[in-house]
Coordinates of C-alpha atoms in Angstrom, one line a residue:
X240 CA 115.6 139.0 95.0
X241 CA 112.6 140.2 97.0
X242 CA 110.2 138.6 99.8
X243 CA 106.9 138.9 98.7
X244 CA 103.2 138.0 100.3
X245 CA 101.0 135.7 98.0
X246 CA 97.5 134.4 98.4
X247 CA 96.7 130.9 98.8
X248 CA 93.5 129.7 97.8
X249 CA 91.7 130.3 100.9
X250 CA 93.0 134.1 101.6
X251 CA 95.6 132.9 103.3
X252 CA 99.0 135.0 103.0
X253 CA 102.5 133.2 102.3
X254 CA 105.6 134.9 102.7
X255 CA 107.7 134.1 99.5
X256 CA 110.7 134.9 98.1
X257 CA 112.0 135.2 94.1
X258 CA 115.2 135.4 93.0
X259 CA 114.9 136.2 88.9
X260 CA 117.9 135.9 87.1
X261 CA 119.2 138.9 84.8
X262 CA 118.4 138.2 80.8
X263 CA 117.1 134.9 79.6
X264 CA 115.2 132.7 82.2
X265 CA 115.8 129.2 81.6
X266 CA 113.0 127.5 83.8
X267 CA 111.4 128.3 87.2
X268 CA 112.9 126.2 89.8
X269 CA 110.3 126.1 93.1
X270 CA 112.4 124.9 96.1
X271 CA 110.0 122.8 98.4
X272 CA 111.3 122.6 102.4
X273 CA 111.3 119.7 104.9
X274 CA 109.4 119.9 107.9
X275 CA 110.3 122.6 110.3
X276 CA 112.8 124.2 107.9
X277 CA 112.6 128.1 106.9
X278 CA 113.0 128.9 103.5
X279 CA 115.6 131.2 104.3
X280 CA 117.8 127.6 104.9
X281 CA 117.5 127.2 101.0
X282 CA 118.2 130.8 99.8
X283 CA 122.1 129.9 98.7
X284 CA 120.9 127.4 96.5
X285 CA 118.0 129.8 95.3
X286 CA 120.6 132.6 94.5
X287 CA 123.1 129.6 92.6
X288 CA 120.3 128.8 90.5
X289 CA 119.4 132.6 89.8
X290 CA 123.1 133.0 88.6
X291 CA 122.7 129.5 86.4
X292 CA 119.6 131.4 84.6
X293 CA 116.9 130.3 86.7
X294 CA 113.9 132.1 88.5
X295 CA 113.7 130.4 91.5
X296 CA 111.5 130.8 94.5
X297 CA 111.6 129.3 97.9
X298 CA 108.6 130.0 100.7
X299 CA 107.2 129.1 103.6
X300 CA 103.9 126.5 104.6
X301 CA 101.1 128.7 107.0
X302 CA 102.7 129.3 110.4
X303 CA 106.2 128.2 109.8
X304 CA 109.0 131.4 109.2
X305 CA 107.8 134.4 107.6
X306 CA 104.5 133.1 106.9
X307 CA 104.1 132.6 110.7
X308 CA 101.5 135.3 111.8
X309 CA 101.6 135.4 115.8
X310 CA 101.1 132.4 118.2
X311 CA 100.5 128.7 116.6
X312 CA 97.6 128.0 119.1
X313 CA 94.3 127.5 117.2
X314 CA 96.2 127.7 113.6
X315 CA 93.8 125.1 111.6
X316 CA 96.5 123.3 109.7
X317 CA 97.8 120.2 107.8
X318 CA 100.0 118.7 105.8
X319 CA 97.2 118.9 102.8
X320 CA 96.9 122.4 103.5
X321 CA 100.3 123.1 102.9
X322 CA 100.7 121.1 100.0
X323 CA 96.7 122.0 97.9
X324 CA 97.2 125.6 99.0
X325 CA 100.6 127.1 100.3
X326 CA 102.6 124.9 97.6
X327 CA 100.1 125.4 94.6
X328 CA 99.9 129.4 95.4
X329 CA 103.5 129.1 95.2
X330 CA 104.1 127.1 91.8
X331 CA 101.1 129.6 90.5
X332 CA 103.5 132.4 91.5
X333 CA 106.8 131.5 90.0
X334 CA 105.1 130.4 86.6
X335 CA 103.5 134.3 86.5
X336 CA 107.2 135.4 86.8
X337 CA 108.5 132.8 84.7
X338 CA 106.4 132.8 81.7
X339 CA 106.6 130.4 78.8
X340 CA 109.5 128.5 80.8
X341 CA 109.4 124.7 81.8
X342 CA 109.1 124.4 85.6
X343 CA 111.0 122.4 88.3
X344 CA 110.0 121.4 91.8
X345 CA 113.2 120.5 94.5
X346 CA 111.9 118.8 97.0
X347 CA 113.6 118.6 100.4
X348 CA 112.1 115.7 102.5
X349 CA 108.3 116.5 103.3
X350 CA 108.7 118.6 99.7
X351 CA 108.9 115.6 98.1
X352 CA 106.1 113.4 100.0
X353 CA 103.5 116.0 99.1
X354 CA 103.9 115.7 95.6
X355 CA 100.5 113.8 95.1
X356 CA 98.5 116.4 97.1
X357 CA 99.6 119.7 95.0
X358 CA 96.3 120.3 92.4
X359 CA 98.4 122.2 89.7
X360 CA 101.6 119.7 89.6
X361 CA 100.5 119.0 86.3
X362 CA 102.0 122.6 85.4
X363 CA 105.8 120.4 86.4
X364 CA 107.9 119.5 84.0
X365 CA 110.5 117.5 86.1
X366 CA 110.8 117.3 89.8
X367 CA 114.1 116.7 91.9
X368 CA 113.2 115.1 95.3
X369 CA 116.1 115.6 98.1
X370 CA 116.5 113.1 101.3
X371 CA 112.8 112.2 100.5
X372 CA 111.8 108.9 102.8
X373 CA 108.6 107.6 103.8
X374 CA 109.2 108.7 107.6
X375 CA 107.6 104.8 108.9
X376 CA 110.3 104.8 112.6
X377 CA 110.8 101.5 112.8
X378 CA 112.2 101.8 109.0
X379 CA 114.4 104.8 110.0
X380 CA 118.1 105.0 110.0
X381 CA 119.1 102.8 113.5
X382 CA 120.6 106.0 115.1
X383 CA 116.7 107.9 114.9
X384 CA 114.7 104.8 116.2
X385 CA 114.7 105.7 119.9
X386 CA 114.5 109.4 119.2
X387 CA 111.1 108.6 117.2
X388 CA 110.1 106.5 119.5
X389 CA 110.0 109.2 122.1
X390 CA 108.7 111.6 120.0
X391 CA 106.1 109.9 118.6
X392 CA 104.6 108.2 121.8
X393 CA 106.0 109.9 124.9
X394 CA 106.6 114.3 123.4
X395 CA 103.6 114.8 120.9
X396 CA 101.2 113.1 122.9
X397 CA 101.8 115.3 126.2
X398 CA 102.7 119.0 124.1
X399 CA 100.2 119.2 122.0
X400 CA 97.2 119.3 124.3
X401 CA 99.5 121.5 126.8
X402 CA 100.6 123.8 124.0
X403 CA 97.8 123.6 121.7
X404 CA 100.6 123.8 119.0
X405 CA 104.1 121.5 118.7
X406 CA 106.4 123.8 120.9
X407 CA 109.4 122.0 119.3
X408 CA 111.4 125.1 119.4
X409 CA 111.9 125.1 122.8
X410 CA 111.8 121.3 122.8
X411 CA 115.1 120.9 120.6
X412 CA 112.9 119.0 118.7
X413 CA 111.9 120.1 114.5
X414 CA 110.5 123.3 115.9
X415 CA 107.2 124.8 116.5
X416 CA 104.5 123.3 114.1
X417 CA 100.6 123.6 114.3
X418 CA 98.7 120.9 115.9
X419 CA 97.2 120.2 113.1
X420 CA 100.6 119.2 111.0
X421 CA 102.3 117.3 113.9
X422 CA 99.3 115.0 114.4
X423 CA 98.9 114.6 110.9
X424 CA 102.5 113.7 110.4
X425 CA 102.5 111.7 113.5
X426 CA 99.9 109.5 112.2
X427 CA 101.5 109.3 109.2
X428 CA 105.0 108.0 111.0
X429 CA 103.5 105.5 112.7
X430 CA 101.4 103.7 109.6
X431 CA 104.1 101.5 107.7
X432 CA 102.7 102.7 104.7
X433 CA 103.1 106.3 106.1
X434 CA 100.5 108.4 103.9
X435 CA 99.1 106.1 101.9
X436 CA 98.2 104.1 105.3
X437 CA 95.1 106.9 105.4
X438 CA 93.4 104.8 102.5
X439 CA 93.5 103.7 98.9
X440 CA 92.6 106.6 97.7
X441 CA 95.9 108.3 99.0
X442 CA 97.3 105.1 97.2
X443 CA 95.6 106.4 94.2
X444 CA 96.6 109.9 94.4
X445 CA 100.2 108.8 94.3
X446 CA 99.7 106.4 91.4
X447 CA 98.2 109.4 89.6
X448 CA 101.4 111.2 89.3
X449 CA 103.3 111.2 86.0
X450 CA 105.6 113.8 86.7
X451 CA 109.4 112.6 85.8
X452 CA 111.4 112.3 89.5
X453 CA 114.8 112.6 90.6
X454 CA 115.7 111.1 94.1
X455 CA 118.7 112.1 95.9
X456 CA 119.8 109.9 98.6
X457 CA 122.8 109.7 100.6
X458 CA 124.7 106.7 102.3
X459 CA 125.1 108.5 105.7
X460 CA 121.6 110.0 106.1
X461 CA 121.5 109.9 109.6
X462 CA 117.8 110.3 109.3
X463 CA 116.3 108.7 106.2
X464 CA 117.0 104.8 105.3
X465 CA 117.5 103.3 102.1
X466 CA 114.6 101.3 103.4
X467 CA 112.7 104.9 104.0
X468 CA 113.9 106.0 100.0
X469 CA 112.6 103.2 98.6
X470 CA 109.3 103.0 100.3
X471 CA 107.8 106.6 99.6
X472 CA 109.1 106.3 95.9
X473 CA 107.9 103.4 95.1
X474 CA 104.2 104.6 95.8
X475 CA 104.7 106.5 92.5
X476 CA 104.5 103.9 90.3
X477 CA 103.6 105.5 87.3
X478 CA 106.2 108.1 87.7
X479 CA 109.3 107.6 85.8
X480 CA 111.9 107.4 88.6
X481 CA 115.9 107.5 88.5
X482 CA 116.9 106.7 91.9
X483 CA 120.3 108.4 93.2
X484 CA 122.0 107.4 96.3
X485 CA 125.6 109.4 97.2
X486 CA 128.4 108.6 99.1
X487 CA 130.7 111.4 100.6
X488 CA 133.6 109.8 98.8
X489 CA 131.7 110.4 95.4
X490 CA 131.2 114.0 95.0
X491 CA 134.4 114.5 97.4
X492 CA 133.3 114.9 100.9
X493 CA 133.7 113.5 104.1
X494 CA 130.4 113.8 105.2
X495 CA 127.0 115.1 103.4

């Protein structure tokens, strides 16, 4: 296991991290994070799937964790950016130290909206998205709708010219995100189409993607909807799909 610093395609640095299993590597897993989450949040299941015989790596998008490189304020940022460079440096990355092996994207949330965005996904042989939703608030789980609501139009719209970045980490709210990312994604919320609401060729770019997917759902998502699932995954329409929704009770839980 080591944290490493790779280059995105514009120069930029990403903090990294690879966990390389002893012996025969199985595939290169790349573990994709949500918005606001550190990649440090995924390291267990990084080191499990070392110790199953894969190389997997987990990172994090330009000024979020480790990658974050002093105050957010004038970071020029979005959620293309992370996904065209900070996620395509990373897939380039893992394949160098997996070579000759079939690679997987997990993707947790905003990892698995992006997929359409990343310019080497080609190089995928199976992706794995996790609690992936189209983020549209009025199609959120009931128990989010007024916490969107606030967010959206009474939070973002006052912080971000105040801040010059999303100070959700002393808001309690995501965490600290550059302006550039929460407008983008704000935008995105509030189009009932979420990203494919910027125009048909977003549309397109979804439609474009072949890759085999694997959603992961769960009944007591306190965030994401069935409503939400079934949106976002059904802009990949030429993208074999199995569609997985849990309940607690099925893999033994109380709660997931």
């Amino acid at each position: 296991m080591s944290m490493e610093k790779i280059l995105a395609g514009d120069g930029t640095s990403i903090a990294a991290q690879f966990n390389i299993p002893e012996g025969e590597i199985k595939g290169g897993v790349l573990i994709v994070g949500a918005m606001g989450v550190p990649q440090s949040f995924y390291q267990p299941l990084a080191e499990w799937l070392a110790g199953e015989g894969y190389a997997a790596a987990t990172f994090d998008y330009r000024g979020m964790g480790a990658s974050r490189n002093g105050s957010l304020r004038g970071l020029k940022a979005d959620i293309l950016d992370w996904a065209r460079l900070d996620a395509a440096a990373a897939l380039e990355a893992l394949a160098a130290r997996a070579p000759g092996a079939p690679l997987y994207w997990i993707g947790h949330s905003l990892g698995g909206q992006i997929l359409p965005f990343v310019p080497n996904l080609a190089r995928v042989a199976k992706a794995v998205t996790v609690a992936t939703g189209s983020g549209y608030w009025l199609e959120n789980a009931p128990g989010l709708r007024w916490r969107a609501w606030f967010l959206w139009y009474v939070v973002a719209p006052l912080a971000l010219p105040l801040a010059g970045y999303f100070p959700g980490a002393r808001l309690g709210m995501v965490g600290d995100l550059p302006a550039g990312v929460m407008r983008q994604w704000r935008r995105w919320c509030l189009q009932r189409e979420y990203a494919v609401g910027d125009g048909e060729h977003v549309r397109a770019q979804y439609a474009a993607v072949r890759t085999p997917i694997v959603s992961l759902s769960f009944h007591d998502d306190e965030f994401m909807s069935a409503r939400n699932i079934e949106s976002i995954h059904g802009f990949y329409v030429n993208a074999p799909r199995t569609m997985k929704r849990l309940a607690p009770r099925e893999v033994g839980a109380r709660r997931i």
